[in-house]
């Protein structure tokens, strides 16, 4: 199967996810700048989640540039990834509205770790389809960056039970690790 429909569908779902998140930003009931202060946790949550969605979109886009075709297993692995990504607006709003309380921050981390695992499964399925000697397999390699991110998410989830701000800070660390798009695939394509 050609990859075009998978790309188009994924782009559409990701655009809807961002739209849902921005619609959660409510207009304050005041005309002065101080009326924005209560919205700060909501905006910070939105900003981090927007960055995460952007990271996934960038990496998904780069990955599919090196892929030649897809099969049914890849379609389902992609749907699995999109399912977890689609939960980001919910946990983002819950976390922001509750000022980074323990359970919302913990659940945010659970969604993030599931997105990470779903993306790893997506990559495994793509590599299985294209072969261990494919450009994709060579570009991804052992995916240390992905493994380290998943470990940090796990630590953040545990830490959030003791101090939710520490958990949230660790989610920011992972976003910083991935903020610059992954160059492994670009390097393989350019060669």
PDB file of C-alpha atoms in Angstrom, residues 6-171:
ATOM      1  CA  UNK A   6      -1.604   7.266   6.166  1.00  0.00           C
ATOM      2  CA  UNK A   7       0.284  10.574   6.055  1.00  0.00           C
ATOM      3  CA  UNK A   8      -2.802  12.590   5.145  1.00  0.00           C
ATOM      4  CA  UNK A   9      -4.972  10.950   7.794  1.00  0.00           C
ATOM      5  CA  UNK A  10      -2.298  11.401  10.488  1.00  0.00           C
ATOM      6  CA  UNK A  11      -1.788  15.055   9.551  1.00  0.00           C
ATOM      7  CA  UNK A  12      -5.545  15.639   9.807  1.00  0.00           C
ATOM      8  CA  UNK A  13      -5.824  13.977  13.217  1.00  0.00           C
ATOM      9  CA  UNK A  14      -2.854  15.914  14.555  1.00  0.00           C
ATOM     10  CA  UNK A  15      -4.350  19.182  13.280  1.00  0.00           C
ATOM     11  CA  UNK A  16      -7.612  18.352  15.070  1.00  0.00           C
ATOM     12  CA  UNK A  17      -5.710  17.546  18.289  1.00  0.00           C
ATOM     13  CA  UNK A  18      -4.070  20.985  18.219  1.00  0.00           C
ATOM     14  CA  UNK A  19      -7.430  22.620  17.479  1.00  0.00           C
ATOM     15  CA  UNK A  20      -9.057  20.888  20.434  1.00  0.00           C
ATOM     16  CA  UNK A  21      -6.239  22.010  22.723  1.00  0.00           C
ATOM     17  CA  UNK A  22      -6.456  25.651  21.679  1.00  0.00           C
ATOM     18  CA  UNK A  23     -10.241  25.633  22.152  1.00  0.00           C
ATOM     19  CA  UNK A  24      -9.619  24.735  25.802  1.00  0.00           C
ATOM     20  CA  UNK A  25      -7.984  28.146  26.301  1.00  0.00           C
ATOM     21  CA  UNK A  26     -10.822  30.220  27.697  1.00  0.00           C
ATOM     22  CA  UNK A  27     -11.033  33.997  27.496  1.00  0.00           C
ATOM     23  CA  UNK A  28     -10.653  35.666  30.924  1.00  0.00           C
ATOM     24  CA  UNK A  29     -13.508  37.638  32.497  1.00  0.00           C
ATOM     25  CA  UNK A  30     -11.505  40.809  32.900  1.00  0.00           C
ATOM     26  CA  UNK A  31     -10.031  43.523  30.711  1.00  0.00           C
ATOM     27  CA  UNK A  32      -6.770  44.083  32.574  1.00  0.00           C
ATOM     28  CA  UNK A  33      -3.550  42.116  32.252  1.00  0.00           C
ATOM     29  CA  UNK A  34      -3.955  40.644  35.759  1.00  0.00           C
ATOM     30  CA  UNK A  35      -7.000  38.709  34.559  1.00  0.00           C
ATOM     31  CA  UNK A  36      -4.604  36.528  32.543  1.00  0.00           C
ATOM     32  CA  UNK A  37      -2.684  35.346  35.629  1.00  0.00           C
ATOM     33  CA  UNK A  38      -5.153  32.604  36.618  1.00  0.00           C
ATOM     34  CA  UNK A  39      -4.802  31.223  33.073  1.00  0.00           C
ATOM     35  CA  UNK A  40      -1.028  30.853  33.331  1.00  0.00           C
ATOM     36  CA  UNK A  41      -1.062  27.145  34.357  1.00  0.00           C
ATOM     37  CA  UNK A  42      -3.510  26.402  31.539  1.00  0.00           C
ATOM     38  CA  UNK A  43      -1.315  28.221  29.015  1.00  0.00           C
ATOM     39  CA  UNK A  44       1.896  26.548  30.243  1.00  0.00           C
ATOM     40  CA  UNK A  45       0.204  23.134  29.930  1.00  0.00           C
ATOM     41  CA  UNK A  46      -1.002  24.043  26.434  1.00  0.00           C
ATOM     42  CA  UNK A  47       2.455  25.249  25.389  1.00  0.00           C
ATOM     43  CA  UNK A  48       4.177  22.038  26.513  1.00  0.00           C
ATOM     44  CA  UNK A  49       1.550  19.862  24.847  1.00  0.00           C
ATOM     45  CA  UNK A  50       1.709  21.918  21.637  1.00  0.00           C
ATOM     46  CA  UNK A  51       5.465  21.307  21.585  1.00  0.00           C
ATOM     47  CA  UNK A  52       4.932  17.578  22.166  1.00  0.00           C
ATOM     48  CA  UNK A  53       2.394  17.328  19.339  1.00  0.00           C
ATOM     49  CA  UNK A  54       4.824  19.246  17.120  1.00  0.00           C
ATOM     50  CA  UNK A  55       7.628  16.843  18.041  1.00  0.00           C
ATOM     51  CA  UNK A  56       5.502  13.825  17.154  1.00  0.00           C
ATOM     52  CA  UNK A  57       4.343  15.412  13.907  1.00  0.00           C
ATOM     53  CA  UNK A  58       7.932  16.292  12.922  1.00  0.00           C
ATOM     54  CA  UNK A  59       9.275  12.830  13.681  1.00  0.00           C
ATOM     55  CA  UNK A  60       6.304  11.117  12.036  1.00  0.00           C
ATOM     56  CA  UNK A  61       6.869  13.248   8.925  1.00  0.00           C
ATOM     57  CA  UNK A  62      10.603  12.523   8.834  1.00  0.00           C
ATOM     58  CA  UNK A  63      10.041   8.812   9.371  1.00  0.00           C
ATOM     59  CA  UNK A  64       7.538   8.554   6.529  1.00  0.00           C
ATOM     60  CA  UNK A  65       9.945  10.329   4.155  1.00  0.00           C
ATOM     61  CA  UNK A  66      12.210   7.281   4.228  1.00  0.00           C
ATOM     62  CA  UNK A  67       9.384   4.722   4.073  1.00  0.00           C
ATOM     63  CA  UNK A  68       8.413   3.245   0.724  1.00  0.00           C
ATOM     64  CA  UNK A  69       5.136   1.521   1.563  1.00  0.00           C
ATOM     65  CA  UNK A  70       2.849   0.512   4.417  1.00  0.00           C
ATOM     66  CA  UNK A  71       0.788  -2.547   5.310  1.00  0.00           C
ATOM     67  CA  UNK A  72      -2.156  -3.317   7.583  1.00  0.00           C
ATOM     68  CA  UNK A  73       0.024  -3.771  10.678  1.00  0.00           C
ATOM     69  CA  UNK A  74       1.579  -0.343  10.116  1.00  0.00           C
ATOM     70  CA  UNK A  75      -1.865   1.231   9.713  1.00  0.00           C
ATOM     71  CA  UNK A  76      -2.947  -0.234  13.054  1.00  0.00           C
ATOM     72  CA  UNK A  77       0.311   0.764  14.764  1.00  0.00           C
ATOM     73  CA  UNK A  78      -0.267   4.303  13.476  1.00  0.00           C
ATOM     74  CA  UNK A  79      -3.860   4.265  14.781  1.00  0.00           C
ATOM     75  CA  UNK A  80      -2.534   3.118  18.152  1.00  0.00           C
ATOM     76  CA  UNK A  81      -0.162   6.106  18.188  1.00  0.00           C
ATOM     77  CA  UNK A  82      -2.933   8.506  17.164  1.00  0.00           C
ATOM     78  CA  UNK A  83      -5.169   7.136  19.936  1.00  0.00           C
ATOM     79  CA  UNK A  84      -2.637   8.068  22.616  1.00  0.00           C
ATOM     80  CA  UNK A  85      -1.895  11.415  20.986  1.00  0.00           C
ATOM     81  CA  UNK A  86      -5.630  12.163  20.947  1.00  0.00           C
ATOM     82  CA  UNK A  87      -5.706  11.918  24.757  1.00  0.00           C
ATOM     83  CA  UNK A  88      -3.169  14.739  25.138  1.00  0.00           C
ATOM     84  CA  UNK A  89      -5.819  17.518  24.981  1.00  0.00           C
ATOM     85  CA  UNK A  90      -7.767  15.908  27.836  1.00  0.00           C
ATOM     86  CA  UNK A  91      -4.819  15.469  30.209  1.00  0.00           C
ATOM     87  CA  UNK A  92      -3.452  18.885  29.199  1.00  0.00           C
ATOM     88  CA  UNK A  93      -6.683  20.625  30.183  1.00  0.00           C
ATOM     89  CA  UNK A  94      -6.993  18.596  33.396  1.00  0.00           C
ATOM     90  CA  UNK A  95      -3.423  19.385  34.413  1.00  0.00           C
ATOM     91  CA  UNK A  96      -3.688  23.101  33.646  1.00  0.00           C
ATOM     92  CA  UNK A  97      -7.076  23.567  35.294  1.00  0.00           C
ATOM     93  CA  UNK A  98      -5.824  21.889  38.463  1.00  0.00           C
ATOM     94  CA  UNK A  99      -2.521  23.785  38.654  1.00  0.00           C
ATOM     95  CA  UNK A 100      -0.264  20.754  38.159  1.00  0.00           C
ATOM     96  CA  UNK A 101      -1.799  18.654  40.917  1.00  0.00           C
ATOM     97  CA  UNK A 102      -0.533  15.117  41.570  1.00  0.00           C
ATOM     98  CA  UNK A 103      -3.050  13.000  39.646  1.00  0.00           C
ATOM     99  CA  UNK A 104      -3.386  15.205  36.569  1.00  0.00           C
ATOM    100  CA  UNK A 105       0.430  15.405  36.241  1.00  0.00           C
ATOM    101  CA  UNK A 106       0.703  11.652  36.771  1.00  0.00           C
ATOM    102  CA  UNK A 107      -1.955  10.921  34.138  1.00  0.00           C
ATOM    103  CA  UNK A 108      -0.267  13.366  31.745  1.00  0.00           C
ATOM    104  CA  UNK A 109       2.905  11.323  32.167  1.00  0.00           C
ATOM    105  CA  UNK A 110       1.057   8.065  31.602  1.00  0.00           C
ATOM    106  CA  UNK A 111      -0.289   9.419  28.309  1.00  0.00           C
ATOM    107  CA  UNK A 112       3.199  10.635  27.333  1.00  0.00           C
ATOM    108  CA  UNK A 113       4.828   7.295  28.106  1.00  0.00           C
ATOM    109  CA  UNK A 114       2.110   5.503  26.140  1.00  0.00           C
ATOM    110  CA  UNK A 115       2.720   7.866  23.188  1.00  0.00           C
ATOM    111  CA  UNK A 116       6.409   7.013  23.432  1.00  0.00           C
ATOM    112  CA  UNK A 117       5.739   3.275  23.493  1.00  0.00           C
ATOM    113  CA  UNK A 118       3.205   3.585  20.666  1.00  0.00           C
ATOM    114  CA  UNK A 119       5.748   5.465  18.538  1.00  0.00           C
ATOM    115  CA  UNK A 120       8.348   2.774  19.271  1.00  0.00           C
ATOM    116  CA  UNK A 121       5.840   0.125  18.178  1.00  0.00           C
ATOM    117  CA  UNK A 122       5.138   2.159  15.022  1.00  0.00           C
ATOM    118  CA  UNK A 123       8.878   2.219  14.242  1.00  0.00           C
ATOM    119  CA  UNK A 124       9.278  -1.499  14.963  1.00  0.00           C
ATOM    120  CA  UNK A 125       6.357  -2.286  12.646  1.00  0.00           C
ATOM    121  CA  UNK A 126       7.820  -0.092   9.891  1.00  0.00           C
ATOM    122  CA  UNK A 127      11.261  -1.676  10.248  1.00  0.00           C
ATOM    123  CA  UNK A 128       9.774  -5.174  10.252  1.00  0.00           C
ATOM    124  CA  UNK A 129       7.980  -4.330   6.978  1.00  0.00           C
ATOM    125  CA  UNK A 130      11.027  -2.766   5.295  1.00  0.00           C
ATOM    126  CA  UNK A 131      13.705  -5.074   6.696  1.00  0.00           C
ATOM    127  CA  UNK A 132      16.612  -4.854   9.099  1.00  0.00           C
ATOM    128  CA  UNK A 133      18.903  -3.599   6.333  1.00  0.00           C
ATOM    129  CA  UNK A 134      16.552  -0.828   5.189  1.00  0.00           C
ATOM    130  CA  UNK A 135      17.522   2.838   5.340  1.00  0.00           C
ATOM    131  CA  UNK A 136      14.924   3.289   8.089  1.00  0.00           C
ATOM    132  CA  UNK A 137      16.451   0.531  10.248  1.00  0.00           C
ATOM    133  CA  UNK A 138      19.924   2.002   9.718  1.00  0.00           C
ATOM    134  CA  UNK A 139      18.703   5.523  10.555  1.00  0.00           C
ATOM    135  CA  UNK A 140      16.836   4.515  13.716  1.00  0.00           C
ATOM    136  CA  UNK A 141      19.543   2.193  15.004  1.00  0.00           C
ATOM    137  CA  UNK A 142      19.112   1.321  18.667  1.00  0.00           C
ATOM    138  CA  UNK A 143      16.989   4.455  19.283  1.00  0.00           C
ATOM    139  CA  UNK A 144      18.767   5.398  22.503  1.00  0.00           C
ATOM    140  CA  UNK A 145      17.039   8.780  22.519  1.00  0.00           C
ATOM    141  CA  UNK A 146      13.636   7.084  22.516  1.00  0.00           C
ATOM    142  CA  UNK A 147      14.648   4.651  25.266  1.00  0.00           C
ATOM    143  CA  UNK A 148      16.081   7.431  27.443  1.00  0.00           C
ATOM    144  CA  UNK A 149      12.888   9.463  26.982  1.00  0.00           C
ATOM    145  CA  UNK A 150      10.720   6.534  28.059  1.00  0.00           C
ATOM    146  CA  UNK A 151      12.863   6.031  31.167  1.00  0.00           C
ATOM    147  CA  UNK A 152      12.586   9.736  32.051  1.00  0.00           C
ATOM    148  CA  UNK A 153       8.795   9.517  31.654  1.00  0.00           C
ATOM    149  CA  UNK A 154       8.699   6.556  34.053  1.00  0.00           C
ATOM    150  CA  UNK A 155      10.827   8.441  36.598  1.00  0.00           C
ATOM    151  CA  UNK A 156       8.617  11.528  36.170  1.00  0.00           C
ATOM    152  CA  UNK A 157       5.440   9.520  36.780  1.00  0.00           C
ATOM    153  CA  UNK A 158       6.879   8.110  40.010  1.00  0.00           C
ATOM    154  CA  UNK A 159       8.265  11.514  41.049  1.00  0.00           C
ATOM    155  CA  UNK A 160       4.902  13.185  40.482  1.00  0.00           C
ATOM    156  CA  UNK A 161       3.429  11.174  43.358  1.00  0.00           C
ATOM    157  CA  UNK A 162       5.907  12.898  45.683  1.00  0.00           C
ATOM    158  CA  UNK A 163       6.201  16.277  43.969  1.00  0.00           C
ATOM    159  CA  UNK A 164       4.123  16.943  40.879  1.00  0.00           C
ATOM    160  CA  UNK A 165       6.278  19.950  39.904  1.00  0.00           C
ATOM    161  CA  UNK A 166       9.317  17.655  39.611  1.00  0.00           C
ATOM    162  CA  UNK A 167       7.329  15.314  37.380  1.00  0.00           C
ATOM    163  CA  UNK A 168       6.242  18.229  35.192  1.00  0.00           C
ATOM    164  CA  UNK A 169       9.832  19.515  35.014  1.00  0.00           C
ATOM    165  CA  UNK A 170      10.979  16.100  33.767  1.00  0.00           C
ATOM    166  CA  UNK A 171       8.353  16.237  31.005  1.00  0.00           C
TER     167      UNK A 171
END
